Each structure stands twice: as C-alpha cells, then as structure tokens.
GROMACS .gro file of C-alpha atoms in nm:
model
  480
    1MET     CA    1  -0.348   2.470  -0.969
    2GLU     CA    2  -0.254   2.719  -1.242
    3LYS     CA    3  -0.527   2.801  -1.494
    4THR     CA    4  -0.316   2.693  -1.794
    5PHE     CA    5  -0.251   2.362  -1.620
    6TRP     CA    6  -0.617   2.316  -1.528
    7ASN     CA    7  -0.716   2.371  -1.891
    8ARG     CA    8  -0.532   2.050  -1.985
    9VAL     CA    9  -0.720   1.838  -1.731
   10ASN     CA   10  -0.997   1.594  -1.825
   11ASN     CA   11  -1.291   1.520  -1.593
   12LYS     CA   12  -1.274   1.866  -1.431
   13GLU     CA   13  -1.602   1.835  -1.240
   14LEU     CA   14  -1.504   1.502  -1.085
   15LEU     CA   15  -1.154   1.627  -0.996
   16GLU     CA   16  -1.301   1.933  -0.826
   17GLN     CA   17  -1.483   1.690  -0.596
   18VAL     CA   18  -1.158   1.499  -0.545
   19GLY     CA   19  -0.988   1.825  -0.448
   20ASP     CA   20  -1.262   1.883  -0.190
   21GLY     CA   21  -1.175   1.548  -0.031
   22LYS     CA   22  -1.499   1.382  -0.136
   23GLU     CA   23  -1.544   1.014  -0.210
   24VAL     CA   24  -1.586   0.962  -0.585
   25ILE     CA   25  -1.619   0.688  -0.842
   26TRP     CA   26  -1.443   0.729  -1.176
   27ILE     CA   27  -1.537   0.493  -1.458
   28ASN     CA   28  -1.253   0.474  -1.709
   29GLU     CA   29  -1.376   0.626  -2.035
   30ASN     CA   30  -1.059   0.501  -2.208
   31GLN     CA   31  -1.116   0.131  -2.142
   32GLU     CA   32  -1.107  -0.087  -2.455
   33LYS     CA   33  -1.162  -0.449  -2.544
   34THR     CA   34  -0.889  -0.642  -2.366
   35ALA     CA   35  -0.736  -0.785  -2.685
   36ASP     CA   36  -0.703  -0.438  -2.836
   37ALA     CA   37  -0.554  -0.294  -2.516
   38LEU     CA   38  -0.302  -0.575  -2.469
   39ALA     CA   39  -0.185  -0.543  -2.829
   40LYS     CA   40  -0.050  -0.197  -2.742
   41ILE     CA   41   0.156  -0.320  -2.445
   42ASN     CA   42   0.506  -0.457  -2.484
   43ILE     CA   43   0.461  -0.716  -2.205
   44THR     CA   44   0.309  -1.057  -2.269
   45MET     CA   45   0.182  -1.372  -2.100
   46ALA     CA   46   0.518  -1.531  -2.179
   47ASP     CA   47   0.684  -1.276  -1.949
   48ILE     CA   48   0.448  -1.373  -1.664
   49ASP     CA   49   0.518  -1.743  -1.727
   50ASP     CA   50   0.893  -1.670  -1.712
   51ALA     CA   51   0.849  -1.494  -1.376
   52GLU     CA   52   0.645  -1.782  -1.240
   53ALA     CA   53   0.915  -2.031  -1.346
   54ARG     CA   54   1.186  -1.822  -1.177
   55LEU     CA   55   0.994  -1.819  -0.849
   56ALA     CA   56   0.962  -2.198  -0.875
   57ARG     CA   57   1.340  -2.228  -0.921
   58PHE     CA   58   1.397  -2.026  -0.604
   59ALA     CA   59   1.144  -2.224  -0.399
   60PRO     CA   60   1.410  -2.459  -0.249
   61PHE     CA   61   1.612  -2.157  -0.132
   62ILE     CA   62   1.306  -1.981   0.013
   63LYS     CA   63   1.194  -2.300   0.189
   64LYS     CA   64   1.540  -2.343   0.343
   65VAL     CA   65   1.587  -1.984   0.463
   66PHE     CA   66   1.227  -1.909   0.560
   67PRO     CA   67   1.084  -2.222   0.728
   68GLU     CA   68   0.737  -2.065   0.746
   69THR     CA   69   0.707  -2.131   0.371
   70GLU     CA   70   0.766  -2.507   0.411
   71PRO     CA   71   0.394  -2.599   0.403
   72GLN     CA   72   0.377  -2.451   0.052
   73ASN     CA   73   0.718  -2.590  -0.055
   74GLY     CA   74   0.884  -2.250  -0.073
   75LEU     CA   75   0.608  -2.067  -0.259
   76ILE     CA   76   0.493  -1.738  -0.109
   77GLU     CA   77   0.116  -1.746  -0.134
   78SER     CA   78  -0.189  -1.635   0.067
   79PRO     CA   79  -0.534  -1.783   0.133
   80LEU     CA   80  -0.840  -1.699  -0.076
   81THR     CA   81  -1.117  -1.687   0.183
   82GLU     CA   82  -1.491  -1.670   0.124
   83ILE     CA   83  -1.658  -1.404   0.343
   84PRO     CA   84  -2.035  -1.465   0.332
   85HIS     CA   85  -2.099  -1.274   0.655
   86MET     CA   86  -1.939  -0.964   0.508
   87GLN     CA   87  -2.148  -1.012   0.195
   88LYS     CA   88  -2.465  -1.029   0.406
   89GLN     CA   89  -2.361  -0.719   0.604
   90LEU     CA   90  -2.308  -0.522   0.284
   91GLU     CA   91  -2.642  -0.634   0.144
   92GLU     CA   92  -2.821  -0.524   0.460
   93GLU     CA   93  -2.636  -0.195   0.489
   94TYR     CA   94  -2.701  -0.089   0.130
   95SER     CA   95  -3.043  -0.259   0.090
   96THR     CA   96  -2.932  -0.449  -0.218
   97SER     CA   97  -2.850  -0.798  -0.338
   98ILE     CA   98  -2.492  -0.894  -0.426
   99PRO     CA   99  -2.498  -1.182  -0.677
  100GLY     CA  100  -2.231  -1.449  -0.676
  101ARG     CA  101  -1.979  -1.515  -0.399
  102LEU     CA  102  -1.755  -1.268  -0.214
  103PHE     CA  103  -1.392  -1.355  -0.140
  104LEU     CA  104  -1.101  -1.187   0.037
  105LYS     CA  105  -0.749  -1.243  -0.094
  106GLN     CA  106  -0.545  -1.231   0.227
  107ASP     CA  107  -0.208  -1.096   0.115
  108SER     CA  108  -0.173  -0.963   0.469
  109HIS     CA  109  -0.092  -1.329   0.544
  110LEU     CA  110   0.187  -1.364   0.287
  111ALA     CA  111   0.499  -1.513   0.440
  112ILE     CA  112   0.822  -1.319   0.500
  113SER     CA  113   0.696  -0.959   0.483
  114GLY     CA  114   0.319  -0.977   0.531
  115SER     CA  115   0.195  -0.764   0.241
  116VAL     CA  116   0.141  -0.776  -0.134
  117LYS     CA  117   0.496  -0.638  -0.170
  118ALA     CA  118   0.620  -0.989  -0.086
  119ARG     CA  119   0.525  -1.068  -0.446
  120GLY     CA  120   0.692  -0.803  -0.660
  121GLY     CA  121   0.963  -0.685  -0.424
  122ILE     CA  122   1.095  -1.028  -0.337
  123TYR     CA  123   1.071  -1.138  -0.699
  124GLU     CA  124   1.286  -0.849  -0.822
  125VAL     CA  125   1.555  -0.921  -0.563
  126LEU     CA  126   1.559  -1.289  -0.661
  127LYS     CA  127   1.583  -1.207  -1.032
  128HIS     CA  128   1.875  -0.971  -0.969
  129ALA     CA  129   2.049  -1.237  -0.761
  130GLU     CA  130   1.998  -1.494  -1.037
  131ASP     CA  131   2.127  -1.254  -1.303
  132LEU     CA  132   2.445  -1.189  -1.103
  133ALA     CA  133   2.499  -1.559  -1.029
  134LEU     CA  134   2.457  -1.654  -1.396
  135GLU     CA  135   2.678  -1.369  -1.515
  136HIS     CA  136   2.961  -1.479  -1.284
  137GLY     CA  137   2.922  -1.849  -1.356
  138LYS     CA  138   2.803  -1.935  -1.008
  139ILE     CA  139   2.499  -2.134  -1.117
  140LYS     CA  140   2.307  -2.287  -1.409
  141LEU     CA  141   1.930  -2.268  -1.455
  142THR     CA  142   1.903  -2.643  -1.396
  143ASP     CA  143   2.086  -2.635  -1.059
  144ASP     CA  144   1.932  -2.672  -0.715
  145TYR     CA  145   1.879  -2.311  -0.602
  146SER     CA  146   1.907  -2.398  -0.233
  147VAL     CA  147   2.277  -2.327  -0.292
  148PHE     CA  148   2.188  -1.955  -0.274
  149ALA     CA  149   2.165  -2.005   0.104
  150SER     CA  150   2.529  -2.118   0.130
  151PRO     CA  151   2.803  -1.905   0.294
  152GLU     CA  152   2.984  -1.893  -0.042
  153PHE     CA  153   2.690  -1.722  -0.211
  154LYS     CA  154   2.637  -1.483   0.080
  155GLU     CA  155   3.002  -1.383   0.056
  156PHE     CA  156   2.962  -1.330  -0.319
  157PHE     CA  157   2.652  -1.109  -0.286
  158SER     CA  158   2.806  -0.903  -0.003
  159GLN     CA  159   3.007  -0.708  -0.262
  160PHE     CA  160   2.685  -0.573  -0.417
  161LYS     CA  161   2.423  -0.325  -0.296
  162ILE     CA  162   2.048  -0.309  -0.341
  163GLN     CA  163   1.865   0.016  -0.269
  164VAL     CA  164   1.495   0.109  -0.263
  165GLY     CA  165   1.270   0.401  -0.167
  166SER     CA  166   0.961   0.307   0.030
  167THR     CA  167   0.675   0.410   0.258
  168GLY     CA  168   0.726   0.081   0.439
  169ASN     CA  169   0.596  -0.239   0.282
  170LEU     CA  170   0.816  -0.251  -0.029
  171GLY     CA  171   1.117  -0.168   0.186
  172MET     CA  172   1.026  -0.458   0.414
  173SER     CA  173   1.018  -0.714   0.133
  174ILE     CA  174   1.331  -0.582  -0.041
  175GLY     CA  175   1.524  -0.544   0.283
  176ILE     CA  176   1.442  -0.883   0.433
  177MET     CA  177   1.512  -1.085   0.116
  178SER     CA  178   1.822  -0.887   0.016
  179ALA     CA  179   1.975  -0.929   0.363
  180ALA     CA  180   1.893  -1.302   0.359
  181LEU     CA  181   2.091  -1.339   0.036
  182GLY     CA  182   2.386  -1.139   0.172
  183PHE     CA  183   2.344  -0.811  -0.016
  184HIS     CA  184   2.426  -0.478   0.145
  185VAL     CA  185   2.072  -0.340   0.135
  186ILE     CA  186   1.980   0.026   0.188
  187VAL     CA  187   1.616   0.122   0.238
  188HIS     CA  188   1.528   0.491   0.198
  189MET     CA  189   1.209   0.541   0.402
  190SER     CA  190   0.968   0.834   0.387
  191ALA     CA  191   0.816   1.014   0.686
  192ASP     CA  192   0.501   0.803   0.646
  193ALA     CA  193   0.683   0.476   0.725
  194LYS     CA  194   0.597   0.317   1.058
  195GLN     CA  195   0.878   0.302   1.316
  196TRP     CA  196   0.831  -0.071   1.381
  197LYS     CA  197   0.906  -0.142   1.016
  198LYS     CA  198   1.229   0.055   1.033
  199ASP     CA  199   1.328  -0.126   1.352
  200LEU     CA  200   1.254  -0.469   1.205
  201LEU     CA  201   1.457  -0.395   0.893
  202ARG     CA  202   1.756  -0.292   1.102
  203GLN     CA  203   1.722  -0.611   1.305
  204ARG     CA  204   1.735  -0.811   0.981
  205GLY     CA  205   2.058  -0.639   0.875
  206ALA     CA  206   1.932  -0.365   0.645
  207GLU     CA  207   2.059  -0.008   0.651
  208VAL     CA  208   1.765   0.232   0.689
  209ILE     CA  209   1.787   0.600   0.592
  210GLU     CA  210   1.496   0.812   0.716
  211TYR     CA  211   1.354   1.125   0.551
  212ASN     CA  212   1.130   1.399   0.689
  213ASP     CA  213   0.957   1.406   0.353
  214ASP     CA  214   0.718   1.198   0.144
  215TYR     CA  215   0.764   0.887  -0.069
  216SER     CA  216   0.874   1.076  -0.382
  217LYS     CA  217   1.173   1.230  -0.202
  218ALA     CA  218   1.288   0.896  -0.062
  219VAL     CA  219   1.274   0.745  -0.412
  220GLU     CA  220   1.450   1.042  -0.570
  221VAL     CA  221   1.747   1.034  -0.331
  222GLY     CA  222   1.766   0.654  -0.330
  223ARG     CA  223   1.773   0.640  -0.708
  224LYS     CA  224   2.038   0.914  -0.727
  225ASN     CA  225   2.265   0.745  -0.472
  226SER     CA  226   2.229   0.407  -0.641
  227ASP     CA  227   2.298   0.544  -0.989
  228ALA     CA  228   2.625   0.692  -0.861
  229ASP     CA  229   2.747   0.352  -0.735
  230PRO     CA  230   2.841   0.089  -1.001
  231SER     CA  231   2.792  -0.193  -0.749
  232SER     CA  232   2.439  -0.081  -0.660
  233TYR     CA  233   2.103  -0.189  -0.802
  234PHE     CA  234   1.793   0.028  -0.749
  235VAL     CA  235   1.447  -0.128  -0.719
  236ASP     CA  236   1.223   0.129  -0.884
  237ASP     CA  237   0.863   0.089  -0.766
  238GLU     CA  238   0.750   0.351  -1.017
  239ASN     CA  239   0.900   0.212  -1.336
  240SER     CA  240   1.015  -0.148  -1.285
  241VAL     CA  241   0.882  -0.405  -1.531
  242THR     CA  242   1.044  -0.679  -1.322
  243LEU     CA  243   0.853  -0.572  -1.010
  244PHE     CA  244   0.535  -0.550  -1.218
  245LEU     CA  245   0.575  -0.908  -1.342
  246GLY     CA  246   0.628  -1.039  -0.990
  247TYR     CA  247   0.289  -0.900  -0.898
  248ALA     CA  248   0.131  -1.033  -1.218
  249VAL     CA  249   0.211  -1.391  -1.116
  250ALA     CA  250  -0.051  -1.350  -0.840
  251ALA     CA  251  -0.328  -1.375  -1.102
  252LYS     CA  252  -0.209  -1.722  -1.208
  253ARG     CA  253  -0.197  -1.834  -0.845
  254ILE     CA  254  -0.552  -1.707  -0.787
  255GLN     CA  255  -0.671  -1.881  -1.104
  256LYS     CA  256  -0.553  -2.211  -0.951
  257GLN     CA  257  -0.737  -2.129  -0.628
  258PHE     CA  258  -1.052  -2.062  -0.832
  259VAL     CA  259  -1.025  -2.408  -0.987
  260GLU     CA  260  -0.984  -2.565  -0.641
  261LYS     CA  261  -1.299  -2.385  -0.521
  262GLY     CA  262  -1.502  -2.467  -0.832
  263ILE     CA  263  -1.525  -2.103  -0.944
  264THR     CA  264  -1.586  -2.033  -1.313
  265VAL     CA  265  -1.501  -1.700  -1.474
  266ASP     CA  266  -1.668  -1.637  -1.811
  267ALA     CA  267  -1.918  -1.402  -1.977
  268ASP     CA  268  -2.202  -1.541  -1.764
  269HIS     CA  269  -1.991  -1.541  -1.445
  270PRO     CA  270  -1.785  -1.220  -1.454
  271LEU     CA  271  -1.516  -1.149  -1.196
  272PHE     CA  272  -1.506  -0.811  -1.014
  273VAL     CA  273  -1.183  -0.726  -0.833
  274TYR     CA  274  -1.117  -0.434  -0.595
  275ILE     CA  275  -0.753  -0.359  -0.506
  276PRO     CA  276  -0.601  -0.087  -0.281
  277CYS     CA  277  -0.362   0.135  -0.476
  278GLY     CA  278  -0.057   0.337  -0.376
  279VAL     CA  279   0.199   0.420  -0.646
  280GLY     CA  280   0.036   0.154  -0.864
  281GLY     CA  281   0.291  -0.123  -0.917
  282ALA     CA  282   0.121  -0.400  -0.718
  283PRO     CA  283  -0.241  -0.341  -0.827
  284GLY     CA  284  -0.127  -0.271  -1.181
  285GLY     CA  285   0.066  -0.596  -1.208
  286VAL     CA  286  -0.217  -0.802  -1.058
  287THR     CA  287  -0.466  -0.634  -1.294
  288PHE     CA  288  -0.246  -0.704  -1.596
  289GLY     CA  289  -0.227  -1.072  -1.499
  290PHE     CA  290  -0.605  -1.094  -1.456
  291LYS     CA  291  -0.669  -0.932  -1.793
  292GLN     CA  292  -0.427  -1.174  -1.961
  293LEU     CA  293  -0.612  -1.470  -1.809
  294PHE     CA  294  -0.976  -1.362  -1.815
  295GLY     CA  295  -0.991  -1.085  -2.076
  296ASP     CA  296  -1.320  -0.895  -2.090
  297ASN     CA  297  -1.471  -1.121  -1.823
  298VAL     CA  298  -1.280  -0.950  -1.540
  299HIS     CA  299  -1.344  -0.594  -1.422
  300VAL     CA  300  -1.081  -0.440  -1.194
  301PHE     CA  301  -1.121  -0.128  -0.981
  302PHE     CA  302  -0.853   0.043  -0.771
  303ILE     CA  303  -0.939   0.183  -0.426
  304GLU     CA  304  -0.754   0.488  -0.290
  305PRO     CA  305  -0.777   0.711   0.020
  306THR     CA  306  -0.952   1.046  -0.030
  307GLN     CA  307  -0.637   1.236   0.068
  308ALA     CA  308  -0.396   1.031  -0.144
  309PRO     CA  309  -0.573   0.924  -0.467
  310CYS     CA  310  -0.263   0.958  -0.686
  311MET     CA  311  -0.363   0.708  -0.956
  312LEU     CA  312  -0.712   0.858  -0.971
  313VAL     CA  313  -0.589   1.213  -1.034
  314GLY     CA  314  -0.328   1.089  -1.282
  315MET     CA  315  -0.555   0.870  -1.492
  316ALA     CA  316  -0.878   1.073  -1.467
  317SER     CA  317  -0.698   1.395  -1.558
  318GLY     CA  318  -0.520   1.229  -1.851
  319LEU     CA  319  -0.191   1.375  -1.728
  320GLN     CA  320  -0.066   1.061  -1.549
  321ASN     CA  321   0.248   1.134  -1.342
  322GLU     CA  322   0.261   1.499  -1.451
  323VAL     CA  323   0.024   1.570  -1.161
  324SER     CA  324   0.024   1.492  -0.790
  325VAL     CA  325  -0.246   1.492  -0.524
  326GLN     CA  326  -0.088   1.807  -0.381
  327ASP     CA  327  -0.171   1.984  -0.710
  328PHE     CA  328  -0.537   1.937  -0.615
  329GLY     CA  329  -0.492   2.068  -0.261
  330LEU     CA  330  -0.480   1.726  -0.093
  331SER     CA  331  -0.244   1.633   0.188
  332GLY     CA  332  -0.129   1.292   0.063
  333GLN     CA  333  -0.168   1.162   0.418
  334THR     CA  334  -0.351   0.842   0.507
  335HIS     CA  335  -0.371   0.598   0.796
  336ALA     CA  336  -0.242   0.327   0.557
  337ASP     CA  337   0.126   0.410   0.507
  338GLY     CA  338   0.155   0.193   0.195
  339LEU     CA  339  -0.098   0.418   0.018
  340ALA     CA  340   0.063   0.748   0.121
  341VAL     CA  341   0.182   0.837  -0.229
  342GLY     CA  342   0.141   1.176  -0.392
  343ARG     CA  343   0.235   1.092  -0.752
  344ALA     CA  344   0.144   0.771  -0.934
  345SER     CA  345   0.368   0.561  -1.155
  346GLY     CA  346   0.356   0.688  -1.513
  347PHE     CA  347   0.455   0.344  -1.637
  348VAL     CA  348   0.166   0.171  -1.459
  349GLY     CA  349  -0.079   0.445  -1.550
  350GLY     CA  350   0.012   0.398  -1.915
  351VAL     CA  351  -0.036   0.021  -1.900
  352MET     CA  352  -0.369   0.062  -1.717
  353LYS     CA  353  -0.499   0.335  -1.950
  354ASN     CA  354  -0.711   0.102  -2.163
  355LEU     CA  355  -0.742  -0.195  -1.921
  356LEU     CA  356  -0.865  -0.063  -1.586
  357SER     CA  357  -1.241  -0.039  -1.525
  358GLY     CA  358  -1.224   0.250  -1.280
  359ILE     CA  359  -1.110   0.391  -0.946
  360LEU     CA  360  -1.294   0.462  -0.620
  361SER     CA  361  -1.179   0.684  -0.335
  362LEU     CA  362  -1.280   0.614   0.026
  363GLU     CA  363  -1.251   0.764   0.373
  364ASP     CA  364  -1.332   0.489   0.622
  365TYR     CA  365  -1.117   0.543   0.930
  366LEU     CA  366  -1.339   0.808   1.089
  367LEU     CA  367  -1.654   0.601   1.036
  368SER     CA  368  -1.530   0.361   1.301
  369VAL     CA  369  -1.376   0.626   1.528
  370ILE     CA  370  -1.702   0.821   1.558
  371SER     CA  371  -1.914   0.509   1.599
  372SER     CA  372  -1.669   0.364   1.853
  373GLU     CA  373  -1.614   0.672   2.071
  374MET     CA  374  -1.973   0.799   2.073
  375ARG     CA  375  -2.315   0.660   1.996
  376ALA     CA  376  -2.372   0.633   1.620
  377THR     CA  377  -2.733   0.736   1.691
  378SER     CA  378  -2.637   1.078   1.830
  379SER     CA  379  -2.778   1.398   1.680
  380ALA     CA  380  -2.657   1.512   1.338
  381GLU     CA  381  -2.484   1.830   1.463
  382PHE     CA  382  -2.311   1.638   1.741
  383LEU     CA  383  -2.177   1.384   1.489
  384LYS     CA  384  -2.056   1.663   1.258
  385ALA     CA  385  -1.866   1.830   1.542
  386HIS     CA  386  -1.713   1.497   1.640
  387ALA     CA  387  -1.606   1.432   1.279
  388VAL     CA  388  -1.423   1.766   1.257
  389ILE     CA  389  -1.256   1.724   1.597
  390SER     CA  390  -1.148   1.363   1.533
  391ARG     CA  391  -1.012   1.442   1.187
  392SER     CA  392  -0.822   1.744   1.320
  393TRP     CA  393  -0.668   1.554   1.609
  394LEU     CA  394  -0.550   1.265   1.392
  395LEU     CA  395  -0.390   1.484   1.122
  396ALA     CA  396  -0.227   1.700   1.391
  397GLN     CA  397  -0.065   1.391   1.546
  398ILE     CA  398   0.067   1.268   1.211
  399ASP     CA  399   0.221   1.612   1.146
  400LYS     CA  400   0.360   1.632   1.499
  401ALA     CA  401   0.523   1.289   1.478
  402LYS     CA  402   0.747   1.410   1.197
  403THR     CA  403   0.917   1.659   1.428
  404VAL     CA  404   0.908   1.505   1.778
  405ARG     CA  405   0.979   1.136   1.716
  406GLY     CA  406   1.308   1.044   1.877
  407THR     CA  407   1.332   1.375   2.067
  408TYR     CA  408   1.017   1.377   2.278
  409SER     CA  409   1.031   1.296   2.649
  410SER     CA  410   0.720   1.217   2.855
  411TYR     CA  411   0.877   1.270   3.197
  412ARG     CA  412   1.054   1.540   3.398
  413VAL     CA  413   1.301   1.489   3.681
  414ASP     CA  414   1.438   1.741   3.930
  415GLN     CA  415   1.592   1.714   4.279
  416GLU     CA  416   1.257   1.672   4.451
  417GLU     CA  417   1.030   1.480   4.219
  418TYR     CA  418   0.987   1.255   3.918
  419ILE     CA  419   0.688   1.345   3.702
  420ARG     CA  420   0.573   1.098   3.439
  421TRP     CA  421   0.280   1.134   3.201
  422TYR     CA  422   0.148   0.923   2.918
  423ASP     CA  423   0.085   1.087   2.585
  424ARG     CA  424   0.041   0.978   2.225
  425GLU     CA  425   0.416   1.029   2.167
  426ASP     CA  426   0.484   0.720   2.380
  427HIS     CA  427   0.390   0.518   2.073
  428ALA     CA  428   0.724   0.479   1.900
  429HIS     CA  429   0.613   0.226   1.639
  430PHE     CA  430   0.287   0.369   1.507
  431ASP     CA  431   0.101   0.701   1.488
  432VAL     CA  432  -0.200   0.632   1.711
  433CYS     CA  433  -0.342   0.338   1.902
  434ALA     CA  434  -0.698   0.206   1.881
  435ASP     CA  435  -0.809   0.281   2.238
  436ASP     CA  436  -0.907   0.582   2.450
  437HIS     CA  437  -0.539   0.668   2.493
  438CYS     CA  438  -0.559   0.802   2.135
  439GLN     CA  439  -0.874   0.740   1.932
  440ARG     CA  440  -1.105   0.447   1.992
  441TYR     CA  441  -1.109   0.249   1.667
  442GLN     CA  442  -1.293  -0.083   1.667
  443GLY     CA  443  -1.237  -0.171   1.304
  444ILE     CA  444  -1.434  -0.133   0.982
  445SER     CA  445  -1.679  -0.395   1.108
  446LYS     CA  446  -1.795  -0.161   1.387
  447ALA     CA  447  -2.164  -0.089   1.336
  448TYR     CA  448  -2.243   0.267   1.228
  449THR     CA  449  -2.555   0.444   1.109
  450PRO     CA  450  -2.620   0.636   0.786
  451ALA     CA  451  -2.610   0.950   1.002
  452VAL     CA  452  -2.239   0.894   1.071
  453ARG     CA  453  -2.156   0.876   0.702
  454GLU     CA  454  -2.374   1.182   0.639
  455ALA     CA  455  -2.182   1.371   0.908
  456LEU     CA  456  -1.852   1.280   0.743
  457GLU     CA  457  -1.983   1.384   0.401
  458ALA     CA  458  -2.113   1.715   0.537
  459THR     CA  459  -1.775   1.799   0.694
  460ARG     CA  460  -1.556   1.642   0.428
  461GLY     CA  461  -1.206   1.793   0.446
  462GLU     CA  462  -1.291   2.027   0.735
  463VAL     CA  463  -1.041   2.068   1.019
  464LEU     CA  464  -0.981   2.312   1.305
  465THR     CA  465  -0.681   2.537   1.248
  466TYR     CA  466  -0.503   2.817   1.430
  467GLU     CA  467  -0.265   3.043   1.240
  468GLY     CA  468  -0.246   2.794   0.955
  469THR     CA  469  -0.170   2.489   1.173
  470ILE     CA  470  -0.413   2.202   1.231
  471CYS     CA  471  -0.523   2.205   1.596
  472ASP     CA  472  -0.448   1.926   1.842
  473ALA     CA  473  -0.823   1.895   1.908
  474ARG     CA  474  -0.811   1.651   2.195
  475PHE     CA  475  -1.112   1.625   2.426
  476SER     CA  476  -1.251   1.421   2.714
  477LYS     CA  477  -1.581   1.243   2.675
  478CYS     CA  478  -1.615   1.140   3.043
  479CYS     CA  479  -1.524   1.401   3.304
  480GLY     CA  480  -1.629   1.226   3.623
   0.00000   0.00000   0.00000
C-alpha cells in the first residue's frame, strides 16, 4: 500500500495484523446509540413492513411453483435451533461460562436456493416482477398472486432480462426465481463460484457467463452489459436498497420465533448475533432489521475469513469501499465461496458505520484438516510443518482450478494401453473433497488441541513457494 494511502487509514496497528493474515477482533469505535444512528439513515421500519407485505402477497405463487414451501404456506423461512451441546463444547474449550441460550439460525435450510440469499435475492426479483406487472396493468395489489405462475405471465416476462454478478449463492437465488417467472436471466459468475452451482443454474434455464476473475469483475461486466440493454434489470448486491430490505425482513421473522420460544430481548436479556459477511448486503440488512426491532439491546458482529475480510478493512480503515483486501496483501480466497469478496459494499458500510458492534476474522478450515489427518497431540514443530504444507496445497489447488477446469484429462490412451489415474481435478463441482483423496476434513466439530491453534497462529499466512508460485505440497502420511 502506498505511504500516502496508508496515512489516511485508521486502526493502523490492527490492520497490519490483518495484512499478516492474523485473526483479529475490531470493536467499532464509531457505534452510537441506535436511535441516533437510525436518524441518519434514509431507510425506515415502514420500508421493512412494506417488504414483508410484498412477500406475503407472493406467497400463493411461491407455494404453487415451489411445493417444498407448502408447509409454511409459501413463506421462505428457516428453523431457529437451540444448540446446547455446542454451547457446552465452547464453554469447555475456552474454560468460561456462556450465559443465556445459544441458537443457530439455519438459513442453510431455506427453501429454493439453500442460503441467506434466498431472502434478499428472491425478494428483489419478486419486487421487479410486481413493478412490471403493475406498470403494464397485468395485476392489482389485491389480486391473487398465484396468477404469476400462469403461461400468460411467463410469456410476458420472457421479453425482459435480469442480470446479476455473483460468487454463487446470490446467483442461485436470482437465477432460480427469475427463470421460474419466465425472465431471461443471465448470471455472471466469478472464478470462486462452485461448478455444481453453475450446472444447477443452467438446468433451471439460466444463462451462466463464467469469468477467470474475482467477484468484482463479474459485477462490473454484468452491470455494464445490463445498463446497455433497456430491457434488462441488474440486481446490484453492492448498492441495492431493495435487496437490503429483503434481508431485513429476516429480523421480523426471527422476532416471531423468539416469541414462540419464550425468549425475551431487553436491557437485562441482551441479544448477541454473529453473522458471516461477504460483500455485506445480507448481514447488513439483517443487522438493520435487528436494530430497528431491539435497538441498543442487540449487539451484532460480522465474521469474515482471514484472507477475505473486506468489510473489516473497509470499516476499520474508515475508507469503506475505497480499499480492498488485496491492498493489504491478502489473497481474497476462502473455502466459503460466498465470502470470497475483495471489496465491501460502500452502501452497506455506510449504513453499518454507527450501528455495527464489531467484526471478527477467523481461519477455521485448517484446524479440522490438521486434527483430522494427524494426531492433534503431535509435537509443536510437526504441527507447524503440517499447517504450512496443508495451507500451501489447498491454495495451490484453488489457483490451479482456475486454469485446468474443463481442459484437464486424468487418463491417457495409446494403441497398447489405457492409463487412468485419480487426481483432485476429477472433482468438477467443488475444489477439494473431505477425504484422503484431497484433504481429510471432519468438520468444525472435530476435536483439536490448543497446540493445533498455536501451530496455525505461529505459521499464519506462511506457504511454500517456488519462483513466486505456491507449491502443490502434496504428501503421503502412510507409505506401507
């Protein structure tokens, strides 16, 4: 980073640690009383109520087209599950007591697209469809919206396009719902997007354009192409208020689940919320909804990967979307494709400036890999070496996939023989598998010792390289 640029950055000491790939905790020094912060924002509770009402209007259509939503009468909602065993595990691991009750909001179980993007992404598509139908006199607000599933409406929407740039999950929600309505939908997907998501979108009728670049490039080209076409509508994950409001409705849904479970949120029973963050739209919208409902009694923290903490560098530096993780020497790569974002949303960062409690960065993938492949009780130097080798191998495979996918062949045939081998490149729909074929990964619940975390901390950001390229540091742990 240039010296003149660095001179404008707040929290220099913390951001130096971020640049070294270390796990950090940033407590937002700009947070204000909720009432004061909300007074500066040109979005209100009435806007969230309007979004909630629109989703209710579309429930008959959703129920008809997506039968899996029938048990909830066309609402797309996920379980709120208490996890006492996880709470006990955390207490034992960190030798502390966690007051209150611990819950997991399972947006991985949301119908249709299986991620939090089923909230904002699907909502924005539905709002656009409603706007077009109202503008052309196809429907009134009091009508039965199941008519949107009719051939007539599909024919009507087929003359319009919807485009989006995505690392995967947003593209899934936009693509599936847009195609169901009849739109010509184009999803611009970055190099981080998983192949199975691209394949599924094509099966659902979406056009997928792939890029050998990151999320920002996919968004840039998608936005440019859409702006040049009068019939096209671009879903802008970085700046869309509509998308933001779709996510904000989640807070009202969770409030109802709290009531059902007898949970009180007040000054004596504060609510702490931890949300994974990519570009910021989903966690920002959910946070905004929580702050509207619970004010100073809710404290929200974003969680980001150590190599892609875009919201952390934007908010902690004070420069928002003027900076990217690459400016701090980070790769922007992560095992979670939805978080592989180099530059945060300036819109969301601005809204969160005085509302968000803080941001944490985490590296957790290698904790399980090391503890799964070797004994977590091994010597310190052995664990350090394993950390460097495992990190190097994984990053080398992610880089390699960008160039060989679709062109790699794992067999050779000549006149005398057929030779077949099995390599990581046989995985067409994901980067690596969770077994010995790639890296043994038994989940974040896999038991590990403090020594494993210490080994990761001691080697943070270290990889094996040769002539500037990360080494394919594969090894065998059992030779006979």
